[in-house]
Coordinates of C-alpha atoms in Angstrom, one line a residue:
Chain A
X2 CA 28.6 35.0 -17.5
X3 CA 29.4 32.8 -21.2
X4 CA 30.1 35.3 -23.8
X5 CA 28.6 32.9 -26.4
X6 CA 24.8 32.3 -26.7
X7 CA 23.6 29.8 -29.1
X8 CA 19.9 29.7 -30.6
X9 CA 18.2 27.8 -31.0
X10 CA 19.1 25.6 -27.8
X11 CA 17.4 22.2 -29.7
X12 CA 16.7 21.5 -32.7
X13 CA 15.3 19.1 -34.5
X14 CA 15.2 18.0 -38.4
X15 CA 14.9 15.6 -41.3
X16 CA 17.9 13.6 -42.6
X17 CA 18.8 15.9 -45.8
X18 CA 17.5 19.3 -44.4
X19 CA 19.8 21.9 -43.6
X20 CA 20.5 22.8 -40.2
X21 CA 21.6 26.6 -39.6
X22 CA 22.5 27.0 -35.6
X23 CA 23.3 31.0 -34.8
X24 CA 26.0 32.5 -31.7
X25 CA 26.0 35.9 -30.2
X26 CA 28.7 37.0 -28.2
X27 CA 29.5 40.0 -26.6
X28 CA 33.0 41.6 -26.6
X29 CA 36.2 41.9 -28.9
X30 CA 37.0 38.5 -30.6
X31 CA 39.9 37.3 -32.6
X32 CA 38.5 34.3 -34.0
X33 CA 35.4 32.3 -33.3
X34 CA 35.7 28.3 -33.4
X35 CA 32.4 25.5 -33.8
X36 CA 32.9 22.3 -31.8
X37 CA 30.9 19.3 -32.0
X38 CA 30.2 17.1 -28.9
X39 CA 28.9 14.1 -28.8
X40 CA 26.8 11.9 -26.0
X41 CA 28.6 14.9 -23.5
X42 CA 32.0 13.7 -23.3
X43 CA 35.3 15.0 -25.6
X44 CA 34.7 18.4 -27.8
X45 CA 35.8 18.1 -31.7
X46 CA 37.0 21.4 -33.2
X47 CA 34.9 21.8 -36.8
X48 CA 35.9 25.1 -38.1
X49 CA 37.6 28.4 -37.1
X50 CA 36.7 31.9 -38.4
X51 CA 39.1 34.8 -37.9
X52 CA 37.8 38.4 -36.7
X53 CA 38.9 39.7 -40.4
X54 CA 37.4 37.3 -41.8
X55 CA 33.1 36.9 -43.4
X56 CA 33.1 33.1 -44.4
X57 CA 34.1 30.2 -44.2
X58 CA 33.6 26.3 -45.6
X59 CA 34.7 23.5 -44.7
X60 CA 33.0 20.3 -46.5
X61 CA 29.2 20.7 -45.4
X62 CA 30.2 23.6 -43.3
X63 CA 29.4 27.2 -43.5
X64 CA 30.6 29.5 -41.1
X65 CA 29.7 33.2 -41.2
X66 CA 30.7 35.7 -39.2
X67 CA 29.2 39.7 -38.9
X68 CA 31.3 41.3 -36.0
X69 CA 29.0 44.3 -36.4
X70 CA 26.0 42.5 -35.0
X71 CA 28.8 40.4 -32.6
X72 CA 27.2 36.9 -34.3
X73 CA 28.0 34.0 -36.6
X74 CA 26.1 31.0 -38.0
X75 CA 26.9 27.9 -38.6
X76 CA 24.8 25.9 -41.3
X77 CA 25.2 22.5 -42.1
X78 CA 23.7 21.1 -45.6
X79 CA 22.1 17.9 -46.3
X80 CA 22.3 16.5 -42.8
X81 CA 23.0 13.2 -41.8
X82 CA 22.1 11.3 -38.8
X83 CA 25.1 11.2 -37.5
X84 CA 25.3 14.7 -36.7
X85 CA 23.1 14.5 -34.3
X86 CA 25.3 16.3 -31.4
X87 CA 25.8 19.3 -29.6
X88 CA 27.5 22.1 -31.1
X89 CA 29.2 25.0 -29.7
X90 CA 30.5 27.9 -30.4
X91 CA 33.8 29.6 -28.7
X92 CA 35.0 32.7 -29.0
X93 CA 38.8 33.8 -28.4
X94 CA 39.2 37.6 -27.0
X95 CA 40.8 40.2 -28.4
X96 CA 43.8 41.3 -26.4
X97 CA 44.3 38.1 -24.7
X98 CA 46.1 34.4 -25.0
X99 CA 43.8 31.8 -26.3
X100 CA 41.0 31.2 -23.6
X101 CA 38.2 30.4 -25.0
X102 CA 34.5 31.2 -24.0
X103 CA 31.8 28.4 -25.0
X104 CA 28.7 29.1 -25.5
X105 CA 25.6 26.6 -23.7
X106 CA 25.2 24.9 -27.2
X107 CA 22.7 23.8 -29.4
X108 CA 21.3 20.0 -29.4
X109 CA 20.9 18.7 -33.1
X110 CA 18.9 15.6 -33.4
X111 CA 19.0 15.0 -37.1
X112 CA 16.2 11.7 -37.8
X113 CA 16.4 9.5 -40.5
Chain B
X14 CA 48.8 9.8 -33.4
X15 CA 47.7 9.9 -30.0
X16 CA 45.2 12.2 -28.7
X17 CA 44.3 14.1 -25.1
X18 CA 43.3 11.0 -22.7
X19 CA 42.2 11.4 -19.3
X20 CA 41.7 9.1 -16.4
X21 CA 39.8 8.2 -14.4
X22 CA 36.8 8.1 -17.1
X23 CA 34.3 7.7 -14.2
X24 CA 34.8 8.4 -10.8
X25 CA 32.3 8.7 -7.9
X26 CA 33.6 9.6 -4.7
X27 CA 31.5 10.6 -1.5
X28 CA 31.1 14.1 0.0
X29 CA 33.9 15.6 1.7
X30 CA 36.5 12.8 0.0
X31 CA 39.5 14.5 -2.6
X32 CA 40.0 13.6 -5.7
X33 CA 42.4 13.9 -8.3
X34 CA 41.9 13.7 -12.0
X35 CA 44.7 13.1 -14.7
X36 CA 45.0 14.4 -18.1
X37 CA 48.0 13.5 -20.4
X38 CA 47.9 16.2 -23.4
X39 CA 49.4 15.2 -26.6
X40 CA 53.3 15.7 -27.0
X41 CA 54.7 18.6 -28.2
X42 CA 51.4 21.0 -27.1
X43 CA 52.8 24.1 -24.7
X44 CA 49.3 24.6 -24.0
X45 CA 46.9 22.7 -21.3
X46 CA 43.1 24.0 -20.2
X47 CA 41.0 22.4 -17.5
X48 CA 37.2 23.1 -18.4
X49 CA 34.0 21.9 -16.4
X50 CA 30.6 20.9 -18.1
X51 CA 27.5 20.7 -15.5
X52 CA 24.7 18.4 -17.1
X53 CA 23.2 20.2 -20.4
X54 CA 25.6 23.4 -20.0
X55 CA 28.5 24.9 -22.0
X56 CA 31.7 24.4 -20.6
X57 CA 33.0 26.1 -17.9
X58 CA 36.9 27.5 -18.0
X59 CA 38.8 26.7 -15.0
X60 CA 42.8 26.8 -15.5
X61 CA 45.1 27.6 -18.5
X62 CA 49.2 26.3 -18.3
X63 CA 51.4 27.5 -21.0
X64 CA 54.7 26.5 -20.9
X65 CA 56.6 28.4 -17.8
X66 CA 54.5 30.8 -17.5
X67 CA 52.7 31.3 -14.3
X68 CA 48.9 29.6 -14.8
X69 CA 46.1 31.5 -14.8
X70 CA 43.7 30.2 -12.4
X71 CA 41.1 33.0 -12.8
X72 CA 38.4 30.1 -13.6
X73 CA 38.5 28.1 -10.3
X74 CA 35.3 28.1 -8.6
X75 CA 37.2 28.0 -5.0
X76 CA 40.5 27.4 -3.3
X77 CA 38.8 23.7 -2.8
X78 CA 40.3 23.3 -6.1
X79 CA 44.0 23.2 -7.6
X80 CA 46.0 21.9 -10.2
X81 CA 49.7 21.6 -11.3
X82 CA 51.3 20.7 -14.6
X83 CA 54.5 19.1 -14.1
X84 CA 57.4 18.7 -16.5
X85 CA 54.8 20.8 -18.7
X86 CA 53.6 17.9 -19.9
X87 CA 50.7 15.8 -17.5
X88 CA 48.1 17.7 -15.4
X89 CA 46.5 16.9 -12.7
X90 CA 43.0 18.7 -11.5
X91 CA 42.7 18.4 -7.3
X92 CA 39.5 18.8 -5.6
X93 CA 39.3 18.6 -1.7
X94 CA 36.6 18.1 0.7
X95 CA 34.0 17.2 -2.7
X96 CA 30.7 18.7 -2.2
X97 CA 27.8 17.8 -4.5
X98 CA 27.7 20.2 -6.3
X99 CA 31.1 19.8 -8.0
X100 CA 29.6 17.1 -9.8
X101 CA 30.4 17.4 -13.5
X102 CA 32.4 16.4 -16.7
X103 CA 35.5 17.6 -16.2
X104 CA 37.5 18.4 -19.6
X105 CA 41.0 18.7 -20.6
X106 CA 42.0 20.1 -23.7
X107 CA 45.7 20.8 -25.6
X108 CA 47.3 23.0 -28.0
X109 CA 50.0 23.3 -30.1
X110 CA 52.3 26.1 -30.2
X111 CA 50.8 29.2 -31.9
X112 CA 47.6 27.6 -32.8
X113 CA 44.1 29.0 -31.7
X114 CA 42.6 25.2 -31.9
X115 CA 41.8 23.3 -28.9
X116 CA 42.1 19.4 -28.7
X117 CA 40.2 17.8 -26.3
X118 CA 40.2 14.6 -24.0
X119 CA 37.3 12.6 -23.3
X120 CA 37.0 13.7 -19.6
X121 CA 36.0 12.7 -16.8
X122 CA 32.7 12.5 -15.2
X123 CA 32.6 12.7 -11.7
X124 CA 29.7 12.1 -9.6
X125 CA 29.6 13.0 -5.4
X126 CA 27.4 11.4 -3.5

């Protein structure tokens, strides 16, 4: 079973709304990572967030994490069309090497 | 500099055929991951290499499928005797030394008919 859930699975706004995509997971992490993918092919890393750490930026990025509640959030501000992707998140377990767990994503379609 | 590549991009093969699939991480990463991505899912692990230590194959759906690193540098993913159901993207991704982030190739999509 994925350790990562993402909500909402689509979603679907205005160019220059903000877009706020949420992951659960459910064991021990030591740092949770966004990727981007585009049209299904290669995954691009976007931001990492370690265990000890709340937030996160990273341009138009926001990345929170509440390991008490085992989520994080990933907002993006003034959207563009060309985010329009798939984003996942990944988490890396506690106590282990760097595997990492994806999520089933959420599909962005941001329209002009 | 030179990213994760994989080949082939596209391959279709019929039921019951092998096939092999390539993926050339980029120098100097000690780590290699072979992932699978059914149509509209997340990504599925299958097989992590770091440097000499023994892979850990715990992801591979069945003994149908293998893969080596040689050199620790290129990988290749084997799947015998196909069945449809293998169809997929299959992903490669890279990592540096002591880095938790994950560089990925474009993969390869792989359709059995």
């Amino acid at each position: 079973s994925q350790q990562g859930e993402e909500d909402p699975q689509a979603l679907s706004i205005q160019e220059g709304e903000n877009a706020t995509m949420n992951c659960s997971y459910k064991t021990s992490i030591n740092n949770l990572q966004w990727y981007r993918q585009n049209s299904g092919r290669g995954l691009v890393h976007l931001i990492l967030i370690r265990s000890n750490e709340r937030e996160k930026h990273s341009g138009r990025l926001r990345v929170t994490l509440d390991t008490s509640k085992k989520s994080s959030s990933l907002l993006i501000t003034a959207s563009r069309a060309a985010d329009t992707a798939s984003y996942f998140c990944a988490t890396s377990l506690s106590g282990g090497y760097n595997k990492l767990i994806f999520g089933a994503g959420t599909r962005l379609a941001v329209h002009p | 500099g030179a990213g994760v590549s994989q080949s082939p991009s596209n391959k279709v093969t019929e039921k019951g055929k092998d096939v092999e699939l390539r993926c050339d991480p980029i120098s100097g990463h000690t780590a290699l991951y072979w992932y699978r991505q059914s149509l509209g899912q997340g990504l599925e692990f299958l097989i992590y290499f770091q440097g000499n230590s023994a892979p850990d194959k715990s992801g591979l759906p069945s003994d149908r499928f293998s893969a080596e690193r040689t050199g620790g540098s290129v990988s290749t993913l084997t799947i015998q005797r196909t069945q449809q159901e293998d169809s997929a993207v299959y992903l490669c991704a890279s990592s540096p030394p002591n880095t938790d982030t994950q560089y990925f190739g474009p993969g390869t999509r792989l359709t059995v008919l």
